[in-house]
Amino acid sequence: MTLKNIFIATILLAAVGASWLLLKRPPADDSAGDQQSATGYYLRGAVIEGTDLDGSRLYTLTAGTIRQQPVGNSVTLQDVDLEFAGGDEQPWRLTADNGSIPAAGDLIELFGNVQLEETLFIGPEKTIVRTPELAVDLRAKLATTDAEVRIERGNYLLEAVGLRADLKDRKLSLQSKVHGNFLP
């Protein structure tokens, strides 16, 4: 065997060995790509306009972050500010630390320091409703909760458990354990 043949045989053996090592190696970890596809879309500082069936503005949703969960296609929200146009009057303003929108999209669930604000009566003072959680049905134009509720307007204070707010007709109904203070 000549020196040239030994050299060619060595190179061929090295190529076969390298191929075998490459094929035997476990696949590269692509968890970053999997994680990105597992979270769906992600938006920061987003503003979403929702419209009613006739095309008129129904709500404006602003959130610090919006993240789609591909399993179930629900959406999670952080730092939520929702302006809901219930009719021709001044819109309701709802804020919360967090929220979620199920896949159907007709309901926005707010939780964590939820505040609902509206000028319900004549005068400069706003009516502020505070609760830990609130579900807003966009099509029915209703906001409901079974949690504790605190309604403030100037020196007036009402506390209750449970609330049904008709956002279109501007009516608040307290469900139970209603207590109030009306100071001059």
CSV table of N, CA and C in Angstrom, one decimal, residues 17-169:
chain,number,residue,atom,x,y,z
A,17,GLY,N,-16.3,8.3,10.4
A,17,GLY,CA,-16.4,8.5,11.9
A,17,GLY,C,-17.1,9.8,12.2
A,18,ALA,N,-16.8,10.9,11.5
A,18,ALA,CA,-17.5,12.2,11.7
A,18,ALA,C,-19.0,12.1,11.4
A,19,SER,N,-19.3,11.4,10.3
A,19,SER,CA,-20.8,11.2,10.0
A,19,SER,C,-21.5,10.4,11.0
A,20,TRP,N,-20.9,9.4,11.5
A,20,TRP,CA,-21.5,8.6,12.6
A,20,TRP,C,-21.7,9.4,13.8
A,21,LEU,N,-20.7,10.2,14.2
A,21,LEU,CA,-20.8,11.1,15.4
A,21,LEU,C,-22.0,12.1,15.3
A,22,LEU,N,-22.1,12.7,14.1
A,22,LEU,CA,-23.1,13.7,13.8
A,22,LEU,C,-24.5,13.0,13.9
A,23,LEU,N,-24.6,11.9,13.3
A,23,LEU,CA,-25.9,11.2,13.3
A,23,LEU,C,-26.3,10.7,14.7
A,24,LYS,N,-25.3,10.3,15.5
A,24,LYS,CA,-25.6,9.8,16.9
A,24,LYS,C,-25.9,10.9,17.9
A,25,ARG,N,-25.5,12.1,17.6
A,25,ARG,CA,-25.7,13.2,18.6
A,25,ARG,C,-27.2,13.5,18.7
A,26,PRO,N,-27.6,13.8,20.0
A,26,PRO,CA,-29.1,14.1,20.1
A,26,PRO,C,-29.4,15.5,19.4
A,27,PRO,N,-30.7,15.6,19.0
A,27,PRO,CA,-31.0,16.9,18.3
A,27,PRO,C,-30.8,18.1,19.2
A,28,ALA,N,-30.5,19.2,18.6
A,28,ALA,CA,-30.3,20.5,19.3
A,28,ALA,C,-31.6,20.9,20.0
A,29,ASP,N,-31.4,21.4,21.2
A,29,ASP,CA,-32.6,21.9,22.0
A,29,ASP,C,-33.2,23.1,21.4
A,30,ASP,N,-34.4,23.0,20.9
A,30,ASP,CA,-35.1,24.1,20.3
A,30,ASP,C,-36.2,24.7,21.2
A,31,SER,N,-36.0,24.6,22.5
A,31,SER,CA,-37.0,25.0,23.4
A,31,SER,C,-37.4,26.5,23.3
A,32,ALA,N,-36.4,27.4,22.9
A,32,ALA,CA,-36.8,28.8,22.7
A,32,ALA,C,-37.8,28.9,21.6
A,33,GLY,N,-37.7,28.2,20.5
A,33,GLY,CA,-38.6,28.3,19.4
A,33,GLY,C,-40.0,27.7,19.8
A,34,ASP,N,-39.9,26.5,20.6
A,34,ASP,CA,-41.1,25.9,21.1
A,34,ASP,C,-41.9,26.8,22.0
A,35,GLN,N,-41.1,27.5,22.9
A,35,GLN,CA,-41.7,28.4,23.9
A,35,GLN,C,-42.4,29.5,23.2
A,36,GLN,N,-41.7,30.1,22.1
A,36,GLN,CA,-42.3,31.2,21.4
A,36,GLN,C,-43.6,30.8,20.7
A,37,SER,N,-43.6,29.6,20.1
A,37,SER,CA,-44.9,29.1,19.4
A,37,SER,C,-45.9,28.7,20.4
A,38,ALA,N,-45.5,28.4,21.7
A,38,ALA,CA,-46.4,27.9,22.7
A,38,ALA,C,-47.1,29.1,23.3
A,39,THR,N,-46.7,30.3,23.1
A,39,THR,CA,-47.3,31.5,23.7
A,39,THR,C,-48.2,32.3,22.7
A,40,GLY,N,-48.2,31.9,21.5
A,40,GLY,CA,-49.0,32.6,20.5
A,40,GLY,C,-48.5,34.0,20.3
A,41,TYR,N,-49.4,35.0,20.0
A,41,TYR,CA,-48.9,36.3,19.8
A,41,TYR,C,-48.7,37.1,21.2
A,42,TYR,N,-47.8,38.1,21.1
A,42,TYR,CA,-47.5,38.9,22.3
A,42,TYR,C,-47.4,40.3,21.9
A,43,LEU,N,-48.2,41.2,22.6
A,43,LEU,CA,-48.2,42.6,22.2
A,43,LEU,C,-47.9,43.4,23.5
A,44,ARG,N,-47.2,44.5,23.3
A,44,ARG,CA,-46.9,45.5,24.4
A,44,ARG,C,-47.5,46.8,24.0
A,45,GLY,N,-48.1,47.5,25.0
A,45,GLY,CA,-48.7,48.8,24.8
A,45,GLY,C,-49.7,48.8,23.6
A,46,ALA,N,-50.5,47.8,23.6
A,46,ALA,CA,-51.5,47.6,22.5
A,46,ALA,C,-52.8,48.3,22.8
A,47,VAL,N,-53.4,48.7,21.7
A,47,VAL,CA,-54.8,49.3,21.7
A,47,VAL,C,-55.6,48.6,20.7
A,48,ILE,N,-56.7,48.0,21.2
A,48,ILE,CA,-57.6,47.2,20.3
A,48,ILE,C,-59.0,47.9,20.3
A,49,GLU,N,-59.5,48.1,19.2
A,49,GLU,CA,-60.9,48.7,19.0
A,49,GLU,C,-61.8,47.6,18.7
A,50,GLY,N,-62.9,47.5,19.4
A,50,GLY,CA,-63.9,46.5,19.2
A,50,GLY,C,-65.2,47.2,18.6
A,51,THR,N,-65.8,46.6,17.7
A,51,THR,CA,-67.0,47.2,17.1
A,51,THR,C,-68.3,46.3,17.4
A,52,ASP,N,-69.4,46.9,17.3
A,52,ASP,CA,-70.7,46.2,17.5
A,52,ASP,C,-71.1,45.6,16.2
A,53,LEU,N,-72.2,44.9,16.1
A,53,LEU,CA,-72.6,44.2,14.9
A,53,LEU,C,-72.8,45.2,13.7
A,54,ASP,N,-73.3,46.4,14.1
A,54,ASP,CA,-73.5,47.4,13.0
A,54,ASP,C,-72.3,48.2,12.7
A,55,GLY,N,-71.1,47.9,13.2
A,55,GLY,CA,-69.9,48.6,12.9
A,55,GLY,C,-69.5,49.8,13.8
A,56,SER,N,-70.4,50.1,14.7
A,56,SER,CA,-70.1,51.3,15.6
A,56,SER,C,-69.2,50.8,16.7
A,57,ARG,N,-68.4,51.8,17.2
A,57,ARG,CA,-67.4,51.5,18.2
A,57,ARG,C,-68.1,51.0,19.5
A,58,LEU,N,-67.7,49.8,20.0
A,58,LEU,CA,-68.2,49.2,21.2
A,58,LEU,C,-67.3,49.5,22.4
A,59,TYR,N,-66.0,49.3,22.1
A,59,TYR,CA,-65.0,49.5,23.2
A,59,TYR,C,-63.6,49.8,22.6
A,60,THR,N,-62.8,50.3,23.5
A,60,THR,CA,-61.4,50.5,23.2
A,60,THR,C,-60.6,49.9,24.4
A,61,LEU,N,-59.8,48.9,24.1
A,61,LEU,CA,-59.1,48.1,25.1
A,61,LEU,C,-57.6,48.5,24.9
A,62,THR,N,-57.0,49.1,26.0
A,62,THR,CA,-55.6,49.4,26.1
A,62,THR,C,-55.0,48.5,27.1
A,63,ALA,N,-53.9,47.9,26.8
A,63,ALA,CA,-53.2,47.0,27.8
A,63,ALA,C,-51.7,47.1,27.7
A,64,GLY,N,-51.1,47.0,28.9
A,64,GLY,CA,-49.6,47.0,28.9
A,64,GLY,C,-49.1,45.8,28.1
A,65,THR,N,-49.7,44.6,28.4
A,65,THR,CA,-49.3,43.5,27.6
A,65,THR,C,-50.6,42.7,27.3
A,66,ILE,N,-50.5,42.1,26.1
A,66,ILE,CA,-51.6,41.1,25.6
A,66,ILE,C,-50.9,39.9,25.1
A,67,ARG,N,-51.3,38.8,25.7
A,67,ARG,CA,-50.6,37.5,25.3
A,67,ARG,C,-51.6,36.4,25.0
A,68,GLN,N,-51.5,35.9,23.8
A,68,GLN,CA,-52.4,34.8,23.4
A,68,GLN,C,-51.9,33.5,23.8
A,69,GLN,N,-52.8,32.7,24.4
A,69,GLN,CA,-52.4,31.3,24.8
A,69,GLN,C,-53.0,30.4,23.7
A,70,PRO,N,-52.1,29.7,22.9
A,70,PRO,CA,-52.6,28.9,21.8
A,70,PRO,C,-53.5,27.7,22.3
A,71,VAL,N,-53.2,27.2,23.5
A,71,VAL,CA,-54.1,26.1,23.9
A,71,VAL,C,-55.4,26.8,24.4
A,72,GLY,N,-56.4,26.6,23.7
A,72,GLY,CA,-57.7,27.2,24.0
A,72,GLY,C,-57.9,28.6,23.3
A,73,ASN,N,-56.9,29.2,22.8
A,73,ASN,CA,-56.9,30.5,22.2
A,73,ASN,C,-57.4,31.6,23.0
A,74,SER,N,-57.3,31.5,24.4
A,74,SER,CA,-57.7,32.6,25.2
A,74,SER,C,-56.6,33.7,25.2
A,75,VAL,N,-56.9,34.8,25.7
A,75,VAL,CA,-55.9,35.9,25.7
A,75,VAL,C,-55.8,36.4,27.2
A,76,THR,N,-54.6,36.7,27.6
A,76,THR,CA,-54.3,37.3,28.9
A,76,THR,C,-53.9,38.7,28.8
A,77,LEU,N,-54.3,39.5,29.7
A,77,LEU,CA,-54.1,41.0,29.7
A,77,LEU,C,-53.4,41.4,31.0
A,78,GLN,N,-52.5,42.4,30.9
A,78,GLN,CA,-52.0,43.1,32.1
A,78,GLN,C,-52.1,44.6,31.9
A,79,ASP,N,-52.3,45.3,33.0
A,79,ASP,CA,-52.5,46.7,33.0
A,79,ASP,C,-53.6,47.1,32.1
A,80,VAL,N,-54.8,46.8,32.4
A,80,VAL,CA,-56.0,46.9,31.5
A,80,VAL,C,-56.7,48.2,31.7
A,81,ASP,N,-57.0,48.8,30.6
A,81,ASP,CA,-57.9,50.0,30.6
A,81,ASP,C,-58.9,49.8,29.5
A,82,LEU,N,-60.1,49.7,29.8
A,82,LEU,CA,-61.2,49.4,28.9
A,82,LEU,C,-62.2,50.6,28.9
A,83,GLU,N,-62.4,51.2,27.8
A,83,GLU,CA,-63.4,52.2,27.6
A,83,GLU,C,-64.6,51.6,26.8
A,84,PHE,N,-65.7,51.5,27.5
A,84,PHE,CA,-66.9,50.8,26.9
A,84,PHE,C,-67.9,51.8,26.6
A,85,ALA,N,-68.3,51.9,25.3
A,85,ALA,CA,-69.3,52.8,24.8
A,85,ALA,C,-70.7,52.1,24.9
A,86,GLY,N,-71.4,52.3,26.0
A,86,GLY,CA,-72.7,51.6,26.1
A,86,GLY,C,-73.8,52.2,25.4
A,87,GLY,N,-73.7,53.4,24.9
A,87,GLY,CA,-74.8,54.0,24.2
A,87,GLY,C,-74.3,55.3,23.7
A,88,ASP,N,-75.2,56.3,23.6
A,88,ASP,CA,-74.8,57.6,23.1
A,88,ASP,C,-74.1,58.5,24.1
A,89,GLU,N,-74.2,58.1,25.4
A,89,GLU,CA,-73.8,58.9,26.5
A,89,GLU,C,-72.2,58.7,26.7
A,90,GLN,N,-71.7,59.3,27.7
A,90,GLN,CA,-70.3,59.2,28.1
A,90,GLN,C,-70.0,57.8,28.3
A,91,PRO,N,-68.8,57.3,27.8
A,91,PRO,CA,-68.5,55.9,28.0
A,91,PRO,C,-68.1,55.5,29.4
A,92,TRP,N,-68.3,54.3,29.7
A,92,TRP,CA,-67.8,53.7,31.0
A,92,TRP,C,-66.3,53.5,30.9
A,93,ARG,N,-65.6,53.7,31.9
A,93,ARG,CA,-64.1,53.4,31.9
A,93,ARG,C,-63.9,52.3,33.0
A,94,LEU,N,-63.2,51.2,32.6
A,94,LEU,CA,-62.9,50.1,33.5
A,94,LEU,C,-61.4,49.9,33.5
A,95,THR,N,-60.8,49.8,34.7
A,95,THR,CA,-59.4,49.5,34.8
A,95,THR,C,-59.2,48.3,35.7
A,96,ALA,N,-58.1,47.6,35.5
A,96,ALA,CA,-57.8,46.4,36.3
A,96,ALA,C,-56.3,46.1,36.1
A,97,ASP,N,-55.8,45.4,37.1
A,97,ASP,CA,-54.4,44.9,37.0
A,97,ASP,C,-54.2,43.9,35.9
A,98,ASN,N,-55.2,43.0,35.8
A,98,ASN,CA,-55.1,41.9,34.9
A,98,ASN,C,-56.5,41.6,34.3
A,99,GLY,N,-56.5,40.8,33.2
A,99,GLY,CA,-57.7,40.4,32.6
A,99,GLY,C,-57.5,39.2,31.7
A,100,SER,N,-58.6,38.6,31.2
A,100,SER,CA,-58.5,37.5,30.3
A,100,SER,C,-59.7,37.6,29.3
A,101,ILE,N,-59.5,37.1,28.1
A,101,ILE,CA,-60.6,37.0,27.1
A,101,ILE,C,-60.6,35.6,26.7
A,102,PRO,N,-61.7,34.9,27.0
A,102,PRO,CA,-61.9,33.5,26.4
A,102,PRO,C,-61.9,33.5,24.9
A,103,ALA,N,-61.7,32.3,24.3
A,103,ALA,CA,-61.6,32.2,22.9
A,103,ALA,C,-62.8,32.8,22.1
A,104,ALA,N,-64.0,32.7,22.7
A,104,ALA,CA,-65.2,33.3,22.0
A,104,ALA,C,-65.1,34.8,21.8
A,105,GLY,N,-64.5,35.5,22.7
A,105,GLY,CA,-64.2,36.9,22.6
A,105,GLY,C,-65.3,37.8,23.0
A,106,ASP,N,-66.5,37.3,23.4
A,106,ASP,CA,-67.6,38.2,23.8
A,106,ASP,C,-67.5,38.6,25.3
A,107,LEU,N,-66.6,38.1,26.0
A,107,LEU,CA,-66.5,38.3,27.5
A,107,LEU,C,-65.1,38.8,27.8
A,108,ILE,N,-65.0,39.8,28.6
A,108,ILE,CA,-63.7,40.2,29.2
A,108,ILE,C,-63.8,40.1,30.7
A,109,GLU,N,-62.9,39.2,31.2
A,109,GLU,CA,-62.9,39.0,32.7
A,109,GLU,C,-61.7,39.9,33.2
A,110,LEU,N,-62.1,40.8,34.2
A,110,LEU,CA,-61.1,41.6,34.8
A,110,LEU,C,-60.9,41.2,36.2
A,111,PHE,N,-59.7,41.3,36.7
A,111,PHE,CA,-59.4,40.9,38.1
A,111,PHE,C,-58.2,41.7,38.6
A,112,GLY,N,-58.2,41.9,39.9
A,112,GLY,CA,-57.1,42.7,40.5
A,112,GLY,C,-57.3,44.2,40.5
A,113,ASN,N,-57.8,44.8,41.6
A,113,ASN,CA,-58.1,46.2,41.7
A,113,ASN,C,-58.9,46.7,40.5
A,114,VAL,N,-60.1,46.1,40.3
A,114,VAL,CA,-61.0,46.5,39.2
A,114,VAL,C,-61.7,47.7,39.6
A,115,GLN,N,-61.8,48.7,38.7
A,115,GLN,CA,-62.4,49.9,39.0
A,115,GLN,C,-63.3,50.3,37.8
A,116,LEU,N,-64.6,50.6,38.0
A,116,LEU,CA,-65.5,51.0,37.0
A,116,LEU,C,-65.9,52.4,37.3
A,117,GLU,N,-65.8,53.3,36.3
A,117,GLU,CA,-66.0,54.7,36.6
A,117,GLU,C,-67.0,55.3,35.5
A,118,GLU,N,-68.0,56.1,36.1
A,118,GLU,CA,-69.0,56.7,35.2
A,118,GLU,C,-69.6,57.8,35.9
A,119,THR,N,-70.1,58.8,35.2
A,119,THR,CA,-70.9,59.9,35.7
A,119,THR,C,-72.3,59.5,35.6
A,120,LEU,N,-72.9,58.9,36.6
A,120,LEU,CA,-74.2,58.4,36.6
A,120,LEU,C,-75.3,59.4,36.9
A,121,PHE,N,-74.9,60.4,37.6
A,121,PHE,CA,-75.9,61.4,38.1
A,121,PHE,C,-75.4,62.8,37.6
A,122,ILE,N,-76.3,63.8,37.7
A,122,ILE,CA,-75.9,65.1,37.3
A,122,ILE,C,-74.9,65.7,38.4
A,123,GLY,N,-73.9,66.3,37.9
A,123,GLY,CA,-72.9,66.9,38.8
A,123,GLY,C,-71.5,66.5,38.3
A,124,PRO,N,-70.5,67.2,39.0
A,124,PRO,CA,-69.1,67.0,38.5
A,124,PRO,C,-68.5,65.7,39.1
A,125,GLU,N,-69.1,65.1,40.1
A,125,GLU,CA,-68.4,63.9,40.7
A,125,GLU,C,-68.7,62.7,39.9
A,126,LYS,N,-67.7,61.8,39.8
A,126,LYS,CA,-67.8,60.5,39.2
A,126,LYS,C,-68.2,59.5,40.2
A,127,THR,N,-69.0,58.5,39.7
A,127,THR,CA,-69.3,57.3,40.5
A,127,THR,C,-68.2,56.3,40.2
A,128,ILE,N,-67.6,55.8,41.3
A,128,ILE,CA,-66.5,54.8,41.1
A,128,ILE,C,-66.9,53.5,41.8
A,129,VAL,N,-66.9,52.4,41.1
A,129,VAL,CA,-67.2,51.1,41.6
A,129,VAL,C,-65.9,50.3,41.7
A,130,ARG,N,-65.6,49.8,42.9
A,130,ARG,CA,-64.4,49.0,43.1
A,130,ARG,C,-64.7,47.6,43.5
A,131,THR,N,-64.0,46.6,42.9
A,131,THR,CA,-64.3,45.2,43.2
A,131,THR,C,-63.0,44.4,42.8
A,132,PRO,N,-62.8,43.3,43.4
A,132,PRO,CA,-61.6,42.5,43.0
A,132,PRO,C,-61.7,41.8,41.6
A,133,GLU,N,-63.0,41.6,41.1
A,133,GLU,CA,-63.1,40.9,39.8
A,133,GLU,C,-64.5,41.4,39.2
A,134,LEU,N,-64.5,41.3,37.9
A,134,LEU,CA,-65.7,41.8,37.2
A,134,LEU,C,-65.6,41.1,35.8
A,135,ALA,N,-66.8,40.6,35.4
A,135,ALA,CA,-66.9,40.0,34.0
A,135,ALA,C,-67.8,41.0,33.2
A,136,VAL,N,-67.2,41.3,32.0
A,136,VAL,CA,-67.9,42.3,31.1
A,136,VAL,C,-68.4,41.5,29.9
A,137,ASP,N,-69.7,41.4,29.7
A,137,ASP,CA,-70.3,40.7,28.5
A,137,ASP,C,-70.5,41.8,27.5
A,138,LEU,N,-69.6,41.8,26.4
A,138,LEU,CA,-69.6,42.9,25.4
A,138,LEU,C,-70.8,43.0,24.6
A,139,ARG,N,-71.4,41.9,24.2
A,139,ARG,CA,-72.6,41.9,23.4
A,139,ARG,C,-73.9,42.3,24.2
A,140,ALA,N,-74.0,41.7,25.4
A,140,ALA,CA,-75.2,42.0,26.2
A,140,ALA,C,-75.0,43.3,26.9
A,141,LYS,N,-73.8,43.9,26.9
A,141,LYS,CA,-73.5,45.2,27.6
A,141,LYS,C,-73.8,45.2,29.0
A,142,LEU,N,-73.3,44.1,29.7
A,142,LEU,CA,-73.5,43.9,31.1
A,142,LEU,C,-72.2,43.6,31.8
A,143,ALA,N,-72.0,44.1,33.0
A,143,ALA,CA,-70.9,43.8,33.8
A,143,ALA,C,-71.4,43.2,35.1
A,144,THR,N,-70.8,42.1,35.5
A,144,THR,CA,-71.3,41.4,36.7
A,144,THR,C,-70.2,40.9,37.6
A,145,THR,N,-70.5,40.7,38.9
A,145,THR,CA,-69.5,40.1,39.8
A,145,THR,C,-70.3,39.6,41.0
A,146,ASP,N,-69.8,38.5,41.6
A,146,ASP,CA,-70.3,38.0,42.8
A,146,ASP,C,-69.5,38.4,44.0
A,147,ALA,N,-68.4,39.1,43.8
A,147,ALA,CA,-67.5,39.5,44.8
A,147,ALA,C,-68.0,40.8,45.5
A,148,GLU,N,-67.2,41.2,46.6
A,148,GLU,CA,-67.5,42.4,47.3
A,148,GLU,C,-67.4,43.6,46.4
A,149,VAL,N,-68.3,44.6,46.6
A,149,VAL,CA,-68.3,45.8,45.8
A,149,VAL,C,-68.4,47.0,46.7
A,150,ARG,N,-67.7,48.0,46.3
A,150,ARG,CA,-67.7,49.3,47.0
A,150,ARG,C,-67.9,50.4,46.0
A,151,ILE,N,-69.0,51.2,46.2
A,151,ILE,CA,-69.4,52.3,45.3
A,151,ILE,C,-69.2,53.6,46.0
A,152,GLU,N,-68.4,54.5,45.4
A,152,GLU,CA,-68.1,55.8,46.0
A,152,GLU,C,-68.5,56.9,45.1
A,153,ARG,N,-69.1,57.9,45.7
A,153,ARG,CA,-69.4,59.1,44.9
A,153,ARG,C,-69.4,60.3,45.9
A,154,GLY,N,-68.4,61.1,45.9
A,154,GLY,CA,-68.2,62.2,46.9
A,154,GLY,C,-68.2,61.6,48.3
A,155,ASN,N,-69.1,62.1,49.1
A,155,ASN,CA,-69.2,61.6,50.5
A,155,ASN,C,-70.1,60.4,50.7
A,156,TYR,N,-70.6,59.8,49.6
A,156,TYR,CA,-71.5,58.7,49.6
A,156,TYR,C,-70.7,57.4,49.4
A,157,LEU,N,-71.1,56.4,50.2
A,157,LEU,CA,-70.4,55.1,50.1
A,157,LEU,C,-71.4,54.0,50.3
A,158,LEU,N,-71.4,53.1,49.3
A,158,LEU,CA,-72.2,51.9,49.4
A,158,LEU,C,-71.3,50.7,49.3
A,159,GLU,N,-71.6,49.7,50.1
A,159,GLU,CA,-70.9,48.4,50.1
A,159,GLU,C,-71.9,47.3,49.9
A,160,ALA,N,-71.5,46.3,49.1
A,160,ALA,CA,-72.4,45.2,48.9
A,160,ALA,C,-71.6,44.0,48.4
A,161,VAL,N,-72.3,42.9,48.3
A,161,VAL,CA,-71.8,41.7,47.7
A,161,VAL,C,-72.5,41.4,46.4
A,162,GLY,N,-71.9,41.4,45.3
A,162,GLY,CA,-72.5,41.1,44.0
A,162,GLY,C,-73.0,42.4,43.4
A,163,LEU,N,-72.8,42.5,42.0
A,163,LEU,CA,-73.2,43.6,41.3
A,163,LEU,C,-73.6,43.2,39.9
A,164,ARG,N,-74.7,43.9,39.4
A,164,ARG,CA,-75.0,43.7,37.9
A,164,ARG,C,-75.2,45.1,37.4
A,165,ALA,N,-74.3,45.5,36.5
A,165,ALA,CA,-74.3,46.8,35.9
A,165,ALA,C,-74.7,46.7,34.4
A,166,ASP,N,-75.9,47.4,34.1
A,166,ASP,CA,-76.3,47.4,32.8
A,166,ASP,C,-75.6,48.7,32.1
A,167,LEU,N,-74.6,48.4,31.3
A,167,LEU,CA,-73.8,49.5,30.8
A,167,LEU,C,-74.6,50.3,29.7
A,168,LYS,N,-75.5,49.7,29.1
A,168,LYS,CA,-76.3,50.4,28.1
A,168,LYS,C,-77.3,51.4,28.7
A,169,ASP,N,-78.1,50.9,29.7
A,169,ASP,CA,-79.1,51.7,30.3
A,169,ASP,C,-78.6,52.4,31.6
